[in-house]
mmCIF file of C-alpha atoms and ligand atoms in Angstrom:
data_model
loop_
_atom_site.group_PDB
_atom_site.id
_atom_site.type_symbol
_atom_site.label_atom_id
_atom_site.label_comp_id
_atom_site.label_asym_id
_atom_site.label_seq_id
_atom_site.Cartn_x
_atom_site.Cartn_y
_atom_site.Cartn_z
ATOM 1 C CA MET A 1248 -18.962 9.303 -1.969
ATOM 2 C CA LEU A 1249 -16.836 11.766 -3.881
ATOM 3 C CA ARG A 1250 -18.864 14.026 -6.133
ATOM 4 C CA GLN A 1251 -17.927 14.534 -9.760
ATOM 5 C CA TYR A 1252 -16.529 18.032 -9.329
ATOM 6 C CA GLU A 1253 -14.607 16.986 -6.254
ATOM 7 C CA LEU A 1254 -12.887 14.216 -8.053
ATOM 8 C CA VAL A 1255 -12.032 16.509 -10.979
ATOM 9 C CA GLU A 1256 -10.710 19.171 -8.588
ATOM 10 C CA ARG A 1257 -8.509 16.699 -6.859
ATOM 11 C CA VAL A 1258 -6.885 15.624 -10.097
ATOM 12 C CA LYS A 1259 -6.601 19.222 -11.314
ATOM 13 C CA SER A 1260 -4.862 20.193 -8.011
ATOM 14 C CA TYR A 1261 -1.782 18.037 -8.883
ATOM 15 C CA ASP A 1262 -2.106 17.975 -12.637
ATOM 16 C CA PRO A 1263 -3.558 21.201 -14.039
ATOM 17 C CA ASP A 1264 -3.297 19.773 -17.617
ATOM 18 C CA ALA A 1265 -5.417 16.753 -16.813
ATOM 19 C CA ASP A 1266 -8.176 16.003 -19.297
ATOM 20 C CA GLU A 1267 -11.179 17.172 -17.322
ATOM 21 C CA ALA A 1268 -13.670 16.064 -19.963
ATOM 22 C CA LEU A 1269 -12.310 12.537 -19.887
ATOM 23 C CA ILE A 1270 -12.912 12.198 -16.197
ATOM 24 C CA ASN A 1271 -16.332 13.763 -16.468
ATOM 25 C CA ARG A 1272 -17.256 11.387 -19.265
ATOM 26 C CA ALA A 1273 -16.049 8.363 -17.294
ATOM 27 C CA TYR A 1274 -18.037 9.481 -14.230
ATOM 28 C CA VAL A 1275 -21.295 9.801 -16.130
ATOM 29 C CA PHE A 1276 -20.737 6.630 -18.158
ATOM 30 C CA SER A 1277 -20.002 4.507 -15.068
ATOM 31 C CA MET A 1278 -22.898 5.931 -13.094
ATOM 32 C CA GLN A 1279 -25.298 5.158 -15.928
ATOM 33 C CA ALA A 1280 -23.767 1.749 -16.583
ATOM 34 C CA HIS A 1281 -23.970 0.585 -12.925
ATOM 35 C CA GLY A 1282 -27.474 2.105 -12.618
ATOM 36 C CA SER A 1283 -29.280 0.756 -9.611
ATOM 37 C CA GLN A 1284 -26.766 -1.973 -8.735
ATOM 38 C CA LYS A 1285 -26.015 -2.091 -5.005
ATOM 39 C CA ARG A 1286 -23.001 -3.005 -2.922
ATOM 40 C CA ALA A 1287 -23.272 -5.464 0.059
ATOM 41 C CA SER A 1288 -23.373 -2.332 2.252
ATOM 42 C CA GLY A 1289 -26.497 -1.187 0.532
ATOM 43 C CA ASP A 1290 -24.658 1.703 -1.040
ATOM 44 C CA PRO A 1291 -25.060 2.308 -4.808
ATOM 45 C CA TYR A 1292 -22.510 0.105 -6.571
ATOM 46 C CA PHE A 1293 -21.237 3.188 -8.326
ATOM 47 C CA SER A 1294 -19.748 4.514 -5.071
ATOM 48 C CA HIS A 1295 -17.101 1.753 -5.252
ATOM 49 C CA PRO A 1296 -15.356 2.758 -8.473
ATOM 50 C CA ILE A 1297 -15.443 6.351 -7.441
ATOM 51 C CA GLU A 1298 -13.811 5.558 -4.085
ATOM 52 C CA VAL A 1299 -11.164 3.573 -5.948
ATOM 53 C CA ALA A 1300 -10.536 6.572 -8.166
ATOM 54 C CA GLY A 1301 -10.291 8.718 -5.019
ATOM 55 C CA ILE A 1302 -7.639 6.408 -3.501
ATOM 56 C CA LEU A 1303 -5.577 6.790 -6.652
ATOM 57 C CA THR A 1304 -5.781 10.577 -6.566
ATOM 58 C CA ASP A 1305 -3.866 10.313 -3.299
ATOM 59 C CA LEU A 1306 -1.065 8.841 -5.360
ATOM 60 C CA HIS A 1307 -1.358 11.701 -7.922
ATOM 61 C CA LEU A 1308 -2.011 9.414 -10.781
ATOM 62 C CA ASP A 1309 -2.757 10.617 -14.271
ATOM 63 C CA ASP A 1310 -6.149 11.232 -15.847
ATOM 64 C CA GLU A 1311 -6.130 7.934 -17.779
ATOM 65 C CA THR A 1312 -5.580 5.950 -14.648
ATOM 66 C CA ILE A 1313 -8.316 7.829 -12.831
ATOM 67 C CA ALA A 1314 -10.719 7.242 -15.731
ATOM 68 C CA THR A 1315 -9.749 3.533 -15.722
ATOM 69 C CA ALA A 1316 -10.523 3.287 -11.958
ATOM 70 C CA ILE A 1317 -13.923 4.856 -12.515
ATOM 71 C CA LEU A 1318 -14.624 2.372 -15.333
ATOM 72 C CA HIS A 1319 -12.895 -0.700 -13.901
ATOM 73 C CA ASP A 1320 -16.006 -2.800 -13.227
ATOM 74 C CA THR A 1321 -18.147 -1.717 -16.142
ATOM 75 C CA ILE A 1322 -17.123 -4.521 -18.555
ATOM 76 C CA GLU A 1323 -17.406 -7.235 -15.900
ATOM 77 C CA ASP A 1324 -20.565 -6.122 -14.160
ATOM 78 C CA THR A 1325 -22.608 -4.066 -16.572
ATOM 79 C CA LEU A 1326 -23.775 -4.238 -20.217
ATOM 80 C CA ALA A 1327 -20.953 -1.937 -21.392
ATOM 81 C CA THR A 1328 -18.657 -3.419 -24.051
ATOM 82 C CA PRO A 1329 -14.927 -2.975 -24.739
ATOM 83 C CA GLU A 1330 -15.823 -1.419 -28.092
ATOM 84 C CA GLN A 1331 -17.918 1.200 -26.344
ATOM 85 C CA ILE A 1332 -15.165 1.969 -23.932
ATOM 86 C CA GLU A 1333 -12.641 2.320 -26.721
ATOM 87 C CA LYS A 1334 -14.898 4.550 -28.777
ATOM 88 C CA THR A 1335 -15.767 6.808 -25.814
ATOM 89 C CA PHE A 1336 -12.404 6.917 -24.004
ATOM 90 C CA GLY A 1337 -9.750 6.046 -26.569
ATOM 91 C CA PRO A 1338 -7.350 3.078 -26.934
ATOM 92 C CA ASN A 1339 -5.246 3.724 -23.807
ATOM 93 C CA VAL A 1340 -8.087 3.742 -21.315
ATOM 94 C CA ALA A 1341 -9.683 0.782 -23.172
ATOM 95 C CA ARG A 1342 -6.498 -1.192 -22.832
ATOM 96 C CA LEU A 1343 -6.122 -0.394 -19.125
ATOM 97 C CA VAL A 1344 -9.774 -1.266 -18.353
ATOM 98 C CA ASP A 1345 -9.297 -4.516 -20.256
ATOM 99 C CA GLY A 1346 -6.213 -5.304 -18.163
ATOM 100 C CA VAL A 1347 -8.085 -4.757 -14.889
ATOM 101 C CA THR A 1348 -11.098 -6.744 -16.148
ATOM 102 C CA LYS A 1349 -8.885 -9.738 -16.928
ATOM 103 C CA LEU A 1350 -7.581 -9.747 -13.435
ATOM 104 C CA SER A 1351 -11.033 -9.560 -11.942
ATOM 105 C CA LYS A 1352 -12.241 -12.513 -14.029
ATOM 106 C CA ILE A 1353 -9.460 -14.652 -12.615
ATOM 107 C CA GLU A 1354 -10.578 -13.763 -9.109
ATOM 108 C CA ALA A 1355 -13.966 -15.214 -9.840
ATOM 109 C CA GLN A 1356 -12.529 -18.653 -10.718
ATOM 110 C CA THR A 1357 -12.766 -21.637 -8.340
ATOM 111 C CA GLU A 1358 -10.201 -22.482 -5.625
ATOM 112 C CA ASN A 1359 -7.398 -24.851 -6.612
ATOM 113 C CA GLU A 1360 -4.790 -23.077 -8.658
ATOM 114 C CA ARG A 1361 -6.778 -19.915 -8.574
ATOM 115 C CA ALA A 1362 -4.497 -17.936 -6.323
ATOM 116 C CA ALA A 1363 -1.369 -18.650 -8.330
ATOM 117 C CA GLU A 1364 -3.088 -18.382 -11.587
ATOM 118 C CA ASN A 1365 -4.501 -15.092 -10.582
ATOM 119 C CA LEU A 1366 -1.080 -13.925 -9.667
ATOM 120 C CA ARG A 1367 0.496 -15.049 -12.905
ATOM 121 C CA LYS A 1368 -2.049 -13.208 -15.091
ATOM 122 C CA PHE A 1369 -1.845 -10.358 -12.789
ATOM 123 C CA LEU A 1370 1.891 -10.010 -13.262
ATOM 124 C CA LEU A 1371 1.618 -10.466 -16.994
ATOM 125 C CA ALA A 1372 -0.882 -7.708 -17.326
ATOM 126 C CA MET A 1373 1.030 -5.516 -15.037
ATOM 127 C CA SER A 1374 4.304 -5.905 -16.782
ATOM 128 C CA GLY A 1375 2.597 -4.290 -19.788
ATOM 129 C CA ASP A 1376 1.570 -1.241 -17.850
ATOM 130 C CA ILE A 1377 1.960 -0.758 -14.109
ATOM 131 C CA ARG A 1378 -1.149 1.420 -13.942
ATOM 132 C CA VAL A 1379 -3.284 -1.793 -14.313
ATOM 133 C CA LEU A 1380 -1.661 -3.059 -11.112
ATOM 134 C CA LEU A 1381 -2.176 0.226 -9.296
ATOM 135 C CA VAL A 1382 -5.875 0.226 -10.110
ATOM 136 C CA LYS A 1383 -6.165 -3.360 -9.035
ATOM 137 C CA LEU A 1384 -4.456 -2.751 -5.748
ATOM 138 C CA ALA A 1385 -6.660 0.285 -5.035
ATOM 139 C CA ASP A 1386 -9.693 -1.826 -5.951
ATOM 140 C CA ARG A 1387 -8.643 -4.538 -3.464
ATOM 141 C CA LEU A 1388 -7.914 -1.951 -0.753
ATOM 142 C CA HIS A 1389 -11.424 -0.496 -1.095
ATOM 143 C CA ASN A 1390 -12.953 -3.979 -1.049
ATOM 144 C CA MET A 1391 -11.001 -4.685 2.140
ATOM 145 C CA ARG A 1392 -12.165 -1.425 3.751
ATOM 146 C CA THR A 1393 -15.787 -2.503 3.079
ATOM 147 C CA LEU A 1394 -15.235 -6.226 3.763
ATOM 148 C CA HIS A 1395 -17.364 -6.232 6.947
ATOM 149 C CA HIS A 1396 -20.485 -5.631 4.899
ATOM 150 C CA ILE A 1397 -20.187 -9.077 3.273
ATOM 151 C CA PRO A 1398 -22.548 -11.401 5.102
ATOM 152 C CA SER A 1399 -20.830 -14.785 4.481
ATOM 153 C CA PRO A 1400 -17.919 -15.377 6.922
ATOM 154 C CA ASP A 1401 -16.318 -17.907 4.537
ATOM 155 C CA LYS A 1402 -16.228 -15.361 1.722
ATOM 156 C CA ARG A 1403 -14.821 -12.682 4.016
ATOM 157 C CA ARG A 1404 -12.056 -15.082 5.127
ATOM 158 C CA ARG A 1405 -11.255 -16.138 1.630
ATOM 159 C CA ILE A 1406 -10.898 -12.567 0.505
ATOM 160 C CA ALA A 1407 -8.825 -11.676 3.538
ATOM 161 C CA ARG A 1408 -6.558 -14.697 3.015
ATOM 162 C CA GLU A 1409 -6.027 -13.837 -0.606
ATOM 163 C CA THR A 1410 -5.195 -10.216 0.351
ATOM 164 C CA LEU A 1411 -2.654 -11.283 2.804
ATOM 165 C CA ASP A 1412 -1.054 -13.918 0.531
ATOM 166 C CA ILE A 1413 -1.061 -12.071 -2.782
ATOM 167 C CA TYR A 1414 -2.035 -8.449 -2.741
ATOM 168 C CA ALA A 1415 -0.222 -7.165 0.351
ATOM 169 C CA PRO A 1416 3.024 -8.762 -0.825
ATOM 170 C CA LEU A 1417 2.581 -7.265 -4.280
ATOM 171 C CA ALA A 1418 2.018 -3.825 -2.742
ATOM 172 C CA GLU A 1419 5.188 -4.380 -0.767
ATOM 173 C CA ARG A 1420 7.096 -5.432 -3.825
ATOM 174 C CA ILE A 1421 6.465 -2.160 -5.528
ATOM 175 C CA GLY A 1422 7.137 -0.185 -2.365
ATOM 176 C CA MET A 1423 3.581 0.833 -1.605
ATOM 177 C CA TYR A 1424 3.885 0.411 2.111
ATOM 178 C CA GLU A 1425 0.783 2.379 3.010
ATOM 179 C CA PHE A 1426 -1.336 0.064 0.897
ATOM 180 C CA MET A 1427 0.443 -2.992 2.244
ATOM 181 C CA LYS A 1428 -0.010 -2.029 5.909
ATOM 182 C CA GLU A 1429 -3.638 -1.200 5.553
ATOM 183 C CA MET A 1430 -4.383 -4.408 3.715
ATOM 184 C CA GLN A 1431 -2.528 -6.462 6.289
ATOM 185 C CA GLU A 1432 -4.379 -4.832 9.240
ATOM 186 C CA LEU A 1433 -7.797 -5.303 7.670
ATOM 187 C CA ALA A 1434 -7.038 -8.941 6.739
ATOM 188 C CA PHE A 1435 -5.594 -9.727 10.122
ATOM 189 C CA ARG A 1436 -8.639 -8.388 11.942
ATOM 190 C CA GLU A 1437 -10.811 -10.694 9.821
ATOM 191 C CA LEU A 1438 -8.651 -13.784 10.011
ATOM 192 C CA GLU A 1439 -7.474 -13.610 13.675
ATOM 193 C CA PRO A 1440 -10.179 -11.632 15.441
ATOM 194 C CA ASP A 1441 -9.197 -12.849 18.945
ATOM 195 C CA ALA A 1442 -5.509 -12.094 18.527
ATOM 196 C CA TYR A 1443 -6.358 -8.737 17.035
ATOM 197 C CA ALA A 1444 -8.713 -7.825 19.936
ATOM 198 C CA SER A 1445 -6.173 -8.905 22.519
ATOM 199 C CA ILE A 1446 -3.367 -6.837 21.023
ATOM 200 C CA VAL A 1447 -5.604 -3.776 20.726
ATOM 201 C CA LYS A 1448 -6.596 -4.170 24.315
ATOM 202 C CA ARG A 1449 -2.954 -4.423 25.540
ATOM 203 C CA LEU A 1450 -2.063 -1.343 23.495
ATOM 204 C CA GLU A 1451 -4.894 0.591 25.154
ATOM 205 C CA HIS A 1452 -3.671 -0.599 28.524
ATOM 206 C CA LEU A 1453 -0.181 0.798 27.675
ATOM 207 C CA HIS A 1454 -1.745 4.155 26.878
ATOM 208 C CA GLN A 1455 -3.353 4.397 30.289
ATOM 209 C CA GLY A 1456 -0.002 3.781 32.040
ATOM 210 C CA GLY A 1457 2.187 5.981 29.907
ATOM 211 C CA GLY A 1458 0.103 9.094 29.253
ATOM 212 C CA ASN A 1459 1.128 10.457 25.938
ATOM 213 C CA LEU A 1460 4.351 8.592 25.822
ATOM 214 C CA ILE A 1461 4.730 8.705 22.038
ATOM 215 C CA SER A 1462 4.542 12.447 21.726
ATOM 216 C CA ARG A 1463 6.862 12.918 24.743
ATOM 217 C CA ILE A 1464 9.556 10.660 23.281
ATOM 218 C CA GLY A 1465 9.049 12.160 19.836
ATOM 219 C CA SER A 1466 9.558 15.726 20.989
ATOM 220 C CA GLY A 1467 12.600 14.528 22.989
ATOM 221 C CA VAL A 1468 14.137 13.209 19.809
ATOM 222 C CA ARG A 1469 13.271 16.424 17.871
ATOM 223 C CA MET A 1470 14.827 18.673 20.621
ATOM 224 C CA LEU A 1471 17.961 16.532 20.824
ATOM 225 C CA LEU A 1472 18.436 16.890 17.023
ATOM 226 C CA GLY A 1473 17.593 20.582 17.142
ATOM 227 C CA ARG A 1474 20.300 21.205 19.789
ATOM 228 C CA ASN A 1475 22.692 19.603 17.347
ATOM 229 C CA GLY A 1476 21.681 21.871 14.482
ATOM 230 C CA ILE A 1477 19.452 19.389 12.653
ATOM 231 C CA GLN A 1478 16.021 20.505 11.675
ATOM 232 C CA ALA A 1479 13.916 17.360 11.772
ATOM 233 C CA GLU A 1480 10.326 16.450 11.506
ATOM 234 C CA VAL A 1481 9.670 13.627 14.018
ATOM 235 C CA THR A 1482 6.525 11.537 14.033
ATOM 236 C CA GLY A 1483 5.907 8.573 16.276
ATOM 237 C CA ARG A 1484 3.449 5.804 16.147
ATOM 238 C CA GLU A 1485 2.647 2.591 17.745
ATOM 239 C CA LYS A 1486 3.245 -0.413 15.586
ATOM 240 C CA HIS A 1487 0.137 -1.830 14.039
ATOM 241 C CA PRO A 1488 -1.466 -4.926 15.616
ATOM 242 C CA PHE A 1489 -0.497 -7.113 12.632
ATOM 243 C CA SER A 1490 3.198 -6.248 12.790
ATOM 244 C CA ILE A 1491 3.202 -6.729 16.561
ATOM 245 C CA TRP A 1492 1.510 -10.120 16.131
ATOM 246 C CA ARG A 1493 3.966 -11.136 13.454
ATOM 247 C CA LYS A 1494 6.958 -10.191 15.560
ATOM 248 C CA MET A 1495 5.552 -12.096 18.498
ATOM 249 C CA ALA A 1496 5.110 -15.217 16.289
ATOM 250 C CA GLU A 1497 8.586 -14.844 14.650
ATOM 251 C CA ARG A 1498 10.432 -14.478 17.905
ATOM 252 C CA HIS A 1499 8.116 -16.750 19.903
ATOM 253 C CA ILE A 1500 7.598 -14.150 22.590
ATOM 254 C CA SER A 1501 4.690 -12.710 24.467
ATOM 255 C CA PHE A 1502 3.379 -9.147 24.151
ATOM 256 C CA GLU A 1503 5.060 -8.278 27.485
ATOM 257 C CA GLN A 1504 8.379 -9.469 26.235
ATOM 258 C CA LEU A 1505 8.070 -7.348 23.102
ATOM 259 C CA SER A 1506 10.045 -4.288 24.071
ATOM 260 C CA ASP A 1507 9.667 -2.232 20.952
ATOM 261 C CA VAL A 1508 6.073 -1.387 20.164
ATOM 262 C CA MET A 1509 6.833 2.195 19.249
ATOM 263 C CA ALA A 1510 8.416 3.399 16.061
ATOM 264 C CA PHE A 1511 9.587 6.941 15.157
ATOM 265 C CA ARG A 1512 10.290 8.474 11.841
ATOM 266 C CA VAL A 1513 12.816 11.299 11.513
ATOM 267 C CA ILE A 1514 12.636 13.327 8.313
ATOM 268 C CA VAL A 1515 15.434 15.653 7.498
ATOM 269 C CA PRO A 1516 16.247 17.830 4.447
ATOM 270 C CA ASP A 1517 19.018 15.748 2.829
ATOM 271 C CA ILE A 1518 21.144 12.608 2.924
ATOM 272 C CA GLU A 1519 24.054 14.113 4.792
ATOM 273 C CA GLN A 1520 21.713 15.098 7.651
ATOM 274 C CA CYS A 1521 20.354 11.540 7.754
ATOM 275 C CA TYR A 1522 23.795 10.248 8.804
ATOM 276 C CA ARG A 1523 24.350 13.169 11.191
ATOM 277 C CA ALA A 1524 21.007 12.514 12.866
ATOM 278 C CA LEU A 1525 21.905 8.851 13.185
ATOM 279 C CA GLY A 1526 25.227 9.750 14.909
ATOM 280 C CA VAL A 1527 23.504 12.058 17.316
ATOM 281 C CA ILE A 1528 20.881 9.444 18.190
ATOM 282 C CA HIS A 1529 23.424 6.681 18.739
ATOM 283 C CA GLN A 1530 25.507 8.915 20.965
ATOM 284 C CA LYS A 1531 22.482 9.585 23.184
ATOM 285 C CA TRP A 1532 21.022 6.097 23.334
ATOM 286 C CA PRO A 1533 22.798 2.786 22.835
ATOM 287 C CA MET A 1534 21.721 0.947 19.719
ATOM 288 C CA VAL A 1535 20.337 -2.519 19.816
ATOM 289 C CA PRO A 1536 22.861 -4.853 18.163
ATOM 290 C CA GLY A 1537 21.752 -6.424 14.893
ATOM 291 C CA ARG A 1538 18.961 -4.004 14.172
ATOM 292 C CA PHE A 1539 20.785 -1.280 12.262
ATOM 293 C CA LYS A 1540 20.187 -1.231 8.496
ATOM 294 C CA ASP A 1541 21.474 1.232 5.986
ATOM 295 C CA TYR A 1542 19.049 1.213 3.101
ATOM 296 C CA ILE A 1543 20.476 4.489 1.847
ATOM 297 C CA SER A 1544 23.783 3.113 0.730
ATOM 298 C CA THR A 1545 22.067 -0.136 -0.180
ATOM 299 C CA PRO A 1546 18.467 0.519 -1.219
ATOM 300 C CA LYS A 1547 15.920 -2.288 -1.254
ATOM 301 C CA ARG A 1548 15.087 -3.675 -4.654
ATOM 302 C CA ASN A 1549 11.877 -1.671 -4.808
ATOM 303 C CA GLY A 1550 13.928 1.469 -4.383
ATOM 304 C CA TYR A 1551 13.111 2.052 -0.752
ATOM 305 C CA ARG A 1552 15.809 4.125 1.082
ATOM 306 C CA SER A 1553 16.052 4.944 4.789
ATOM 307 C CA LEU A 1554 18.253 4.328 7.810
ATOM 308 C CA HIS A 1555 16.720 1.901 10.366
ATOM 309 C CA THR A 1556 17.875 1.522 13.901
ATOM 310 C CA SER A 1557 16.551 0.461 17.287
ATOM 311 C CA VAL A 1558 17.872 2.077 20.464
ATOM 312 C CA ILE A 1559 17.491 1.449 24.139
ATOM 313 C CA HIS A 1560 15.566 4.456 25.213
ATOM 314 C CA SER A 1561 15.117 3.435 28.820
ATOM 315 C CA GLU A 1562 15.552 0.305 30.797
ATOM 316 C CA LYS A 1563 12.345 -1.339 29.699
ATOM 317 C CA MET A 1564 11.894 0.282 26.358
ATOM 318 C CA ARG A 1565 13.497 0.013 23.004
ATOM 319 C CA ILE A 1566 12.274 2.182 20.217
ATOM 320 C CA GLU A 1567 12.670 1.792 16.474
ATOM 321 C CA ILE A 1568 13.799 4.834 14.497
ATOM 322 C CA GLN A 1569 13.754 5.376 10.763
ATOM 323 C CA ILE A 1570 15.687 8.254 9.340
ATOM 324 C CA ARG A 1571 15.180 9.577 5.832
ATOM 325 C CA SER A 1572 15.140 12.651 3.680
ATOM 326 C CA LYS A 1573 11.976 14.308 2.350
ATOM 327 C CA ASN A 1574 12.498 12.806 -1.090
ATOM 328 C CA MET A 1575 13.056 9.313 0.285
ATOM 329 C CA HIS A 1576 9.939 9.720 2.410
ATOM 330 C CA ALA A 1577 7.670 10.515 -0.548
ATOM 331 C CA GLN A 1578 8.959 7.452 -2.345
ATOM 332 C CA ALA A 1579 8.675 5.270 0.752
ATOM 333 C CA GLU A 1580 4.989 6.041 1.213
ATOM 334 C CA TYR A 1581 3.863 5.393 -2.300
ATOM 335 C CA GLY A 1582 6.758 3.610 -3.926
ATOM 336 C CA LEU A 1583 6.781 3.450 -7.639
ATOM 337 C CA ALA A 1584 3.607 5.436 -7.780
ATOM 338 C CA ALA A 1585 5.449 8.376 -6.293
ATOM 339 C CA HIS A 1586 8.210 7.834 -8.836
ATOM 340 C CA TRP A 1587 5.581 7.713 -11.510
ATOM 341 C CA ALA A 1588 3.883 10.879 -10.297
ATOM 342 C CA TYR A 1589 6.965 12.952 -9.762
ATOM 343 C CA LYS A 1590 9.078 11.958 -12.635
ATOM 344 C CA GLN A 1591 6.260 11.231 -15.072
ATOM 345 C CA ALA A 1592 8.448 8.344 -16.179
ATOM 346 C CA ASP A 1593 6.917 6.228 -18.841
ATOM 347 C CA ILE A 1594 7.239 2.836 -17.216
ATOM 348 C CA ALA A 1595 5.404 1.177 -20.074
ATOM 349 C CA LYS A 1596 8.446 1.703 -22.201
ATOM 350 C CA PRO A 1597 10.777 -1.224 -21.938
ATOM 351 C CA ASP A 1598 13.877 0.908 -21.475
ATOM 352 C CA ALA A 1599 12.353 2.732 -18.562
ATOM 353 C CA GLN A 1600 11.210 -0.412 -16.835
ATOM 354 C CA ILE A 1601 12.604 -0.633 -13.371
ATOM 355 C CA SER A 1602 14.630 -3.711 -12.557
ATOM 356 C CA TRP A 1603 12.007 -5.392 -10.375
ATOM 357 C CA ILE A 1604 9.604 -5.541 -13.273
ATOM 358 C CA ARG A 1605 12.303 -7.270 -15.273
ATOM 359 C CA ASP A 1606 12.861 -9.665 -12.350
ATOM 360 C CA LEU A 1607 9.139 -10.524 -12.333
ATOM 361 C CA ILE A 1608 9.028 -11.097 -16.093
ATOM 362 C CA GLU A 1609 12.004 -13.383 -15.767
ATOM 363 C CA ILE A 1610 10.401 -15.364 -12.960
ATOM 364 C CA LEU A 1611 7.312 -15.690 -15.102
ATOM 365 C CA GLU A 1612 9.171 -16.997 -17.976
ATOM 366 C CA HIS A 1613 11.124 -19.545 -15.977
ATOM 367 C CA ALA A 1614 8.549 -20.787 -13.524
ATOM 368 C CA GLY A 1615 7.367 -24.251 -14.584
ATOM 369 C CA SER A 1616 3.881 -24.163 -13.044
ATOM 370 C CA ALA A 1617 1.583 -21.709 -11.516
ATOM 371 C CA GLU A 1618 2.266 -23.237 -8.071
ATOM 372 C CA GLU A 1619 5.981 -22.916 -8.511
ATOM 373 C CA LEU A 1620 5.549 -19.348 -9.513
ATOM 374 C CA LEU A 1621 3.648 -18.571 -6.334
ATOM 375 C CA GLU A 1622 6.577 -20.028 -4.351
ATOM 376 C CA HIS A 1623 9.060 -17.765 -6.164
ATOM 377 C CA THR A 1624 7.038 -14.667 -5.719
ATOM 378 C CA ARG A 1625 6.605 -15.216 -2.029
HETATM 379 MN MN1 LIG B 145 -13.980 -3.318 -8.236
#
């Protein structure tokens, strides 16, 4: 568990003006409020809100959001009252904690319309202040990371299902791909343990055959670009089991038929070099028809920008390549949160609201029922 000073230092490292006293007060308040409560893992309950706050420091979020994360379960699970929170932490933090609490209450409701209802309230709260949504997503991510400690298989499956149906798509919607991917992997492992195990095993088998194939191909790409005067950072990875599984299901093919299990990311200094790198790559390896996408000239609605292509690297192997600039990369990893952190834009102000929030509000207003809403949002 993160210690108090470590958490404060993390926030200070990206925001020297952060209100240290606010974070310290929240830490002590939450620790006292949760007292001897325990998590399913046997850890002190208090470790959970602190880890959630830690996840949000990776996104460089402001002091009020961090304090909210630390306090996010105090109203719901302890004797603390909203009045106390407001008096001790001010109206902003009180409002944010209230927003997260409302979402958590909905989670506790019974099946039926719960998922859609959950989502609706969720979106409503979020459209007021996106920081509520960010805390909620970090909360869910930490709960998924610790899911295996929950003894009831039914409960684990229900949480995993909900994560896959509601929270991962929401993370995607606001461009938080790192959150989305981790949630999907954790949920997939819970819901389809056999498929997960079999894919992991096949990937391991591939490793034995190919030595360190990823780093060999990656440095090949980097050298090729270097020879053409492009300074690029190239990283490679295997696709995650969940995305492999989804591709197999979508295209009705077996693992063996799936030719592109490796993906590479090329990061260059600016936009112009993105297109130059693309040209160099397509000259060297033929592209796979139908797989090229230019999200730089036409960004996704969540603001994501990148060039995507797949090339035939050798007879039996296609590789996927994403090319983007450093700025685009920061935004691609953490989406709106990066935008929030770097520009310090006040998204709570209506005029600064990004179009997708307006889209969501519009959907909310026009959806007839909660079920219908869920359909739209999917
Ligand atoms: Mn929580």
